[in-house]
Amino acid sequence: MNQITFHHDTVLSDVHMHLPYVRHLMTRLNRVGQPVFISNFKILSDSERLNDTRKSLQDEEEHNNPREDSEKDTNATQGNSMEPFLDEDGDLKVTHRQRKNPMEGSSRELVCPIILKQSKLILEQEEEDRGEEVNKCYKGIKIEHTMSTPLEDVGKQVWRGAFFLADFILSKPVMFRGAAVLELGAGTGLTSIIVATIAKTVYCTDVGDDLLSMCKSNVMLNRHIMEPAGSEVKVRQLDWFQHDLCTDADVEFSWTEEEVADMHNNTGIIIAADVCYDDHLTDGFFRTLYQLCSNFTHTCTIFISIEKRMNFTLRNMDVSCEAYDHFIHCLSQLQDLVDGRCSFKVEQLPSNFAQFLLYERIEQLAEVKIR
């Protein structure tokens, strides 16, 4: 399975797009017959982050001072101004300057998911049989996910926005330490798992039993990195197009009355990563934000990460980012809302916080704060 094939109606995350030339083995098929993979994503050590910062500064300095490189090339050319070199046939042999690899100009290497192994066992049983020492020796996060899905199942893939929000969380440990956090549109649960290394309680929410089962499995796979904080992650269903939370005890991933009360009374932070890619979903997301904040007994801070995706549209006959434009429009409406129940202030955050996870951080990633 060296290449992934997908149809015209499927979507593939950039995180999974560039594959190393190795054999990839899936772990199982999910409930709807989609192949499921497990990838290790590395958490950078302090020394690796320091080296990366130094390299970024060096690259920026070289970019801002191209004259020095030009002078070096000129001096090298003058120093080698000798007679032309001819090969054994008498033809002129031209020596070309070695070209850099396209990835060498960036501050980070090309990152690809690494598929671990194939197994027919249930993931929880496999982890217990293997022991937790294997997990503890690897400084990273292990995520179960799919590749190449229809648009309605993109939450089953891993997206850069989740890494970007995770970086922000890890760069602000004081802000999240001991907090009760609610994630909307959690997808594979990567960001919820990261925030659970700091926070006290995390409500990891999305819709769809298959997606929520995958999310719960990921929580189990990474429980070793959450144990030191003593946090609790609860995977629950939260539909943006339903006014009330499901409290039916017979429904998997439903809420208890105690959890609903705890969420309304104690949630201090709401997070969401890359959930605004469809206008209809974006409208539902902002309605849900308003409803939640209206029911809270205290003020709440909201952090949203998003990737600006550029597309050429026939309607505009130009490259545009319509999903991001609609997101900004909804933010403006939310900030202008005055009804006596809630007030919101929107702030665009700088994106120069430290990088803790190994992925390709691009300039199209943005972070927004609402309070």
mmCIF file of C-alpha atoms in Angstrom, residues 31-268:
data_model
loop_
_atom_site.group_PDB
_atom_site.id
_atom_site.type_symbol
_atom_site.label_atom_id
_atom_site.label_comp_id
_atom_site.label_asym_id
_atom_site.label_seq_id
_atom_site.Cartn_x
_atom_site.Cartn_y
_atom_site.Cartn_z
ATOM 1 C CA ARG A 31 -17.738 0.176 11.461
ATOM 2 C CA VAL A 32 -18.323 1.638 7.996
ATOM 3 C CA GLY A 33 -15.559 -0.360 6.318
ATOM 4 C CA GLN A 34 -12.891 2.368 6.193
ATOM 5 C CA PRO A 35 -9.257 1.302 6.817
ATOM 6 C CA VAL A 36 -7.894 2.590 10.117
ATOM 7 C CA PHE A 37 -4.217 3.388 10.714
ATOM 8 C CA ILE A 38 -2.141 4.301 13.771
ATOM 9 C CA SER A 39 0.527 6.997 13.505
ATOM 10 C CA ASN A 40 3.158 8.199 15.952
ATOM 11 C CA PHE A 41 3.583 11.986 16.115
ATOM 12 C CA LYS A 42 6.717 13.122 17.867
ATOM 13 C CA ILE A 43 6.773 15.620 20.717
ATOM 14 C CA LEU A 44 9.922 17.707 20.386
ATOM 15 C CA SER A 45 12.410 17.786 23.239
ATOM 16 C CA ASP A 46 13.709 21.064 24.682
ATOM 17 C CA SER A 47 17.000 20.751 22.778
ATOM 18 C CA GLU A 48 15.202 20.020 19.491
ATOM 19 C CA ARG A 49 12.977 23.066 19.937
ATOM 20 C CA LEU A 50 16.025 25.202 20.726
ATOM 21 C CA ASN A 51 17.904 23.961 17.657
ATOM 22 C CA ASP A 52 14.847 24.526 15.502
ATOM 23 C CA THR A 53 14.506 28.089 16.789
ATOM 24 C CA ARG A 54 18.183 28.796 16.054
ATOM 25 C CA LYS A 55 17.846 27.371 12.544
ATOM 26 C CA SER A 56 14.742 29.479 11.901
ATOM 27 C CA LEU A 57 16.561 32.618 13.022
ATOM 28 C CA GLN A 58 19.559 31.720 10.857
ATOM 29 C CA ASP A 59 17.345 31.117 7.817
ATOM 30 C CA GLU A 60 15.577 34.418 8.429
ATOM 31 C CA GLU A 61 18.908 36.251 8.713
ATOM 32 C CA GLU A 62 20.148 34.702 5.468
ATOM 33 C CA HIS A 63 16.898 35.664 3.787
ATOM 34 C CA ASN A 64 17.198 39.261 5.010
ATOM 35 C CA ASN A 65 20.890 39.519 3.990
ATOM 36 C CA PRO A 66 21.171 37.959 0.530
ATOM 37 C CA ARG A 67 24.140 40.234 -0.268
ATOM 38 C CA GLU A 68 26.534 38.149 1.822
ATOM 39 C CA ASP A 69 25.670 35.002 -0.118
ATOM 40 C CA SER A 70 26.068 36.922 -3.373
ATOM 41 C CA GLU A 71 29.511 38.138 -2.335
ATOM 42 C CA LYS A 72 30.528 34.593 -1.407
ATOM 43 C CA ASP A 73 29.464 33.317 -4.815
ATOM 44 C CA THR A 74 31.305 36.175 -6.532
ATOM 45 C CA ASN A 75 34.519 35.540 -4.590
ATOM 46 C CA ALA A 76 34.305 31.826 -5.305
ATOM 47 C CA THR A 77 33.848 32.525 -8.993
ATOM 48 C CA GLN A 78 36.784 34.929 -9.086
ATOM 49 C CA GLY A 79 38.962 32.532 -7.159
ATOM 50 C CA ASN A 80 38.269 29.767 -9.659
ATOM 51 C CA SER A 81 38.806 31.877 -12.815
ATOM 52 C CA MET A 82 41.084 29.328 -14.459
ATOM 53 C CA GLU A 83 41.178 27.843 -17.904
ATOM 54 C CA PRO A 84 37.990 25.980 -18.895
ATOM 55 C CA PHE A 85 38.056 22.309 -17.966
ATOM 56 C CA LEU A 86 37.732 19.883 -20.851
ATOM 57 C CA ASP A 87 36.841 16.241 -20.694
ATOM 58 C CA GLU A 88 38.802 13.497 -22.489
ATOM 59 C CA ASP A 89 36.891 14.126 -25.739
ATOM 60 C CA GLY A 90 37.746 17.812 -25.720
ATOM 61 C CA ASP A 91 34.209 18.925 -24.781
ATOM 62 C CA LEU A 92 33.702 21.714 -22.296
ATOM 63 C CA LYS A 93 32.674 20.347 -18.916
ATOM 64 C CA VAL A 94 30.453 22.716 -16.963
ATOM 65 C CA THR A 95 30.199 22.236 -13.213
ATOM 66 C CA HIS A 96 26.798 23.228 -11.882
ATOM 67 C CA ARG A 97 26.237 24.478 -8.377
ATOM 68 C CA GLN A 98 24.600 21.809 -6.257
ATOM 69 C CA ARG A 99 20.930 22.523 -5.726
ATOM 70 C CA LYS A 100 19.358 22.342 -2.337
ATOM 71 C CA ASN A 101 16.604 19.922 -1.514
ATOM 72 C CA PRO A 102 13.239 21.827 -1.532
ATOM 73 C CA MET A 103 12.707 20.967 2.145
ATOM 74 C CA GLU A 104 16.121 22.328 3.223
ATOM 75 C CA GLY A 105 14.926 25.891 2.970
ATOM 76 C CA SER A 106 12.218 25.325 5.573
ATOM 77 C CA SER A 107 12.704 25.200 9.302
ATOM 78 C CA ARG A 108 11.327 21.684 9.565
ATOM 79 C CA GLU A 109 11.675 18.404 7.776
ATOM 80 C CA LEU A 110 8.838 16.858 5.799
ATOM 81 C CA VAL A 111 6.711 14.976 8.284
ATOM 82 C CA CYS A 112 4.828 11.799 7.461
ATOM 83 C CA PRO A 113 2.812 9.494 9.684
ATOM 84 C CA ILE A 114 4.554 6.242 10.583
ATOM 85 C CA ILE A 115 2.305 3.203 10.491
ATOM 86 C CA LEU A 116 3.119 0.875 13.356
ATOM 87 C CA LYS A 117 1.790 -2.641 12.794
ATOM 88 C CA GLN A 118 -1.157 -4.712 11.694
ATOM 89 C CA SER A 119 -3.310 -6.408 14.272
ATOM 90 C CA LYS A 120 -6.628 -8.192 14.438
ATOM 91 C CA LEU A 121 -6.967 -7.637 18.166
ATOM 92 C CA ILE A 122 -8.921 -4.901 19.824
ATOM 93 C CA LEU A 123 -6.623 -1.930 20.535
ATOM 94 C CA GLU A 124 -7.237 -1.919 24.274
ATOM 95 C CA GLN A 125 -6.305 -5.610 24.574
ATOM 96 C CA GLU A 126 -3.253 -5.110 22.375
ATOM 97 C CA GLU A 127 -1.971 -2.293 24.573
ATOM 98 C CA GLU A 128 -2.366 -4.332 27.750
ATOM 99 C CA ASP A 129 -0.610 -7.349 26.227
ATOM 100 C CA ARG A 130 2.259 -5.252 24.960
ATOM 101 C CA GLY A 131 2.649 -3.367 28.252
ATOM 102 C CA GLU A 132 2.941 0.310 28.843
ATOM 103 C CA GLU A 133 6.743 0.416 28.947
ATOM 104 C CA VAL A 134 6.807 0.681 25.140
ATOM 105 C CA ASN A 135 4.634 3.771 25.295
ATOM 106 C CA LYS A 136 6.672 5.445 28.003
ATOM 107 C CA CYS A 137 9.972 5.069 26.141
ATOM 108 C CA TYR A 138 8.661 7.005 23.124
ATOM 109 C CA LYS A 139 8.159 10.738 23.541
ATOM 110 C CA GLY A 140 5.152 11.228 21.336
ATOM 111 C CA ILE A 141 1.443 10.837 20.819
ATOM 112 C CA LYS A 142 -0.138 7.853 19.124
ATOM 113 C CA ILE A 143 -3.251 8.558 17.035
ATOM 114 C CA GLU A 144 -5.672 6.189 15.345
ATOM 115 C CA HIS A 145 -7.089 7.711 12.156
ATOM 116 C CA THR A 146 -8.309 7.075 8.623
ATOM 117 C CA MET A 147 -7.017 8.397 5.306
ATOM 118 C CA SER A 148 -8.967 9.700 2.316
ATOM 119 C CA THR A 149 -12.567 10.081 3.473
ATOM 120 C CA PRO A 150 -15.727 11.781 2.204
ATOM 121 C CA LEU A 151 -16.170 15.350 3.397
ATOM 122 C CA GLU A 152 -18.583 14.322 6.153
ATOM 123 C CA ASP A 153 -15.908 12.043 7.673
ATOM 124 C CA VAL A 154 -12.900 14.388 7.599
ATOM 125 C CA GLY A 155 -12.931 14.408 11.408
ATOM 126 C CA LYS A 156 -11.456 10.914 11.262
ATOM 127 C CA GLN A 157 -8.234 12.302 9.768
ATOM 128 C CA VAL A 158 -5.488 14.345 11.435
ATOM 129 C CA TRP A 159 -5.254 18.007 10.404
ATOM 130 C CA ARG A 160 -2.603 20.682 10.899
ATOM 131 C CA GLY A 161 -5.032 22.906 12.798
ATOM 132 C CA ALA A 162 -5.112 20.357 15.632
ATOM 133 C CA PHE A 163 -1.305 20.411 15.891
ATOM 134 C CA PHE A 164 -1.315 24.207 15.822
ATOM 135 C CA LEU A 165 -3.829 24.442 18.669
ATOM 136 C CA ALA A 166 -1.889 21.790 20.597
ATOM 137 C CA ASP A 167 1.272 23.904 20.252
ATOM 138 C CA PHE A 168 -0.594 26.920 21.629
ATOM 139 C CA ILE A 169 -1.879 24.912 24.604
ATOM 140 C CA LEU A 170 1.582 23.555 25.453
ATOM 141 C CA SER A 171 3.045 27.069 25.185
ATOM 142 C CA LYS A 172 0.521 28.361 27.792
ATOM 143 C CA PRO A 173 0.579 25.717 30.565
ATOM 144 C CA VAL A 174 -0.341 28.179 33.329
ATOM 145 C CA MET A 175 -3.518 29.176 31.499
ATOM 146 C CA PHE A 176 -4.765 25.584 31.109
ATOM 147 C CA ARG A 177 -3.428 24.021 34.321
ATOM 148 C CA GLY A 178 -6.241 22.657 36.483
ATOM 149 C CA ALA A 179 -8.943 24.000 34.149
ATOM 150 C CA ALA A 180 -12.143 22.366 32.937
ATOM 151 C CA VAL A 181 -11.959 22.343 29.124
ATOM 152 C CA LEU A 182 -14.608 21.602 26.514
ATOM 153 C CA GLU A 183 -13.506 20.731 22.965
ATOM 154 C CA LEU A 184 -16.003 21.076 20.118
ATOM 155 C CA GLY A 185 -15.507 18.980 16.985
ATOM 156 C CA ALA A 186 -12.676 16.991 18.577
ATOM 157 C CA GLY A 187 -12.294 14.541 15.680
ATOM 158 C CA THR A 188 -9.549 12.037 16.513
ATOM 159 C CA GLY A 189 -9.121 13.673 19.932
ATOM 160 C CA LEU A 190 -5.505 14.778 19.451
ATOM 161 C CA THR A 191 -6.011 18.247 20.967
ATOM 162 C CA SER A 192 -8.084 16.909 23.870
ATOM 163 C CA ILE A 193 -5.307 14.446 24.690
ATOM 164 C CA ILE A 194 -2.688 17.217 24.647
ATOM 165 C CA VAL A 195 -4.724 19.552 26.868
ATOM 166 C CA ALA A 196 -5.389 16.644 29.240
ATOM 167 C CA THR A 197 -1.667 16.629 30.074
ATOM 168 C CA ILE A 198 -2.286 19.960 31.814
ATOM 169 C CA ALA A 199 -6.007 20.434 32.551
ATOM 170 C CA LYS A 200 -8.127 18.776 35.232
ATOM 171 C CA THR A 201 -11.226 17.789 33.246
ATOM 172 C CA VAL A 202 -11.658 17.575 29.480
ATOM 173 C CA TYR A 203 -14.959 17.042 27.688
ATOM 174 C CA CYS A 204 -14.014 15.723 24.245
ATOM 175 C CA THR A 205 -17.070 16.076 22.006
ATOM 176 C CA ASP A 206 -18.153 15.332 18.454
ATOM 177 C CA VAL A 207 -20.895 13.378 16.641
ATOM 178 C CA GLY A 208 -21.107 9.866 15.215
ATOM 179 C CA ASP A 209 -20.574 6.639 17.138
ATOM 180 C CA ASP A 210 -17.740 5.480 14.865
ATOM 181 C CA LEU A 211 -15.799 8.728 15.244
ATOM 182 C CA LEU A 212 -16.392 8.884 18.993
ATOM 183 C CA SER A 213 -15.272 5.251 19.358
ATOM 184 C CA MET A 214 -12.044 6.132 17.535
ATOM 185 C CA CYS A 215 -11.608 9.140 19.801
ATOM 186 C CA LYS A 216 -12.125 7.013 22.909
ATOM 187 C CA SER A 217 -9.587 4.506 21.606
ATOM 188 C CA ASN A 218 -7.035 7.310 21.147
ATOM 189 C CA VAL A 219 -7.601 8.449 24.714
ATOM 190 C CA MET A 220 -6.864 4.893 25.866
ATOM 191 C CA LEU A 221 -3.749 4.682 23.672
ATOM 192 C CA ASN A 222 -2.293 7.842 25.235
ATOM 193 C CA ARG A 223 -3.394 7.484 28.837
ATOM 194 C CA HIS A 224 0.260 7.168 29.892
ATOM 195 C CA ILE A 225 0.986 10.817 28.995
ATOM 196 C CA MET A 226 -2.128 12.063 30.818
ATOM 197 C CA GLU A 227 -1.602 10.150 34.060
ATOM 198 C CA PRO A 228 0.947 12.576 35.608
ATOM 199 C CA ALA A 229 -1.632 15.411 35.491
ATOM 200 C CA GLY A 230 -4.333 13.196 36.988
ATOM 201 C CA SER A 231 -6.810 14.525 34.438
ATOM 202 C CA GLU A 232 -10.063 12.958 33.302
ATOM 203 C CA VAL A 233 -11.131 12.866 29.649
ATOM 204 C CA LYS A 234 -14.795 12.221 28.919
ATOM 205 C CA VAL A 235 -15.741 11.466 25.313
ATOM 206 C CA ARG A 236 -19.279 12.686 24.737
ATOM 207 C CA GLN A 237 -21.693 13.395 21.909
ATOM 208 C CA LEU A 238 -22.455 17.042 21.183
ATOM 209 C CA ASP A 239 -24.443 17.777 18.033
ATOM 210 C CA TRP A 240 -24.286 21.401 16.879
ATOM 211 C CA PHE A 241 -27.718 21.087 15.302
ATOM 212 C CA GLN A 242 -29.491 19.764 18.393
ATOM 213 C CA HIS A 243 -30.546 22.247 21.038
ATOM 214 C CA ASP A 244 -30.280 19.819 23.980
ATOM 215 C CA LEU A 245 -27.557 17.389 25.004
ATOM 216 C CA CYS A 246 -28.389 13.685 24.809
ATOM 217 C CA THR A 247 -28.898 12.295 28.334
ATOM 218 C CA ASP A 248 -30.431 8.940 27.349
ATOM 219 C CA ALA A 249 -28.544 6.307 29.339
ATOM 220 C CA ASP A 250 -29.144 3.726 26.594
ATOM 221 C CA VAL A 251 -27.271 5.829 24.029
ATOM 222 C CA GLU A 252 -23.503 5.398 23.839
ATOM 223 C CA PHE A 253 -21.503 8.563 24.598
ATOM 224 C CA SER A 254 -24.516 10.289 26.146
ATOM 225 C CA TRP A 255 -24.262 12.725 29.058
ATOM 226 C CA THR A 256 -25.346 12.214 32.641
ATOM 227 C CA GLU A 257 -27.259 14.967 34.390
ATOM 228 C CA GLU A 258 -24.274 15.455 36.706
ATOM 229 C CA GLU A 259 -21.915 15.907 33.740
ATOM 230 C CA VAL A 260 -24.220 18.459 32.116
ATOM 231 C CA ALA A 261 -24.329 20.458 35.360
ATOM 232 C CA ASP A 262 -20.568 20.176 35.817
ATOM 233 C CA MET A 263 -19.910 21.306 32.240
ATOM 234 C CA HIS A 264 -22.199 24.337 32.581
ATOM 235 C CA ASN A 265 -20.891 25.323 36.022
ATOM 236 C CA ASN A 266 -17.162 24.710 35.706
ATOM 237 C CA THR A 267 -16.037 24.967 32.063
ATOM 238 C CA GLY A 268 -13.612 27.848 31.809
#
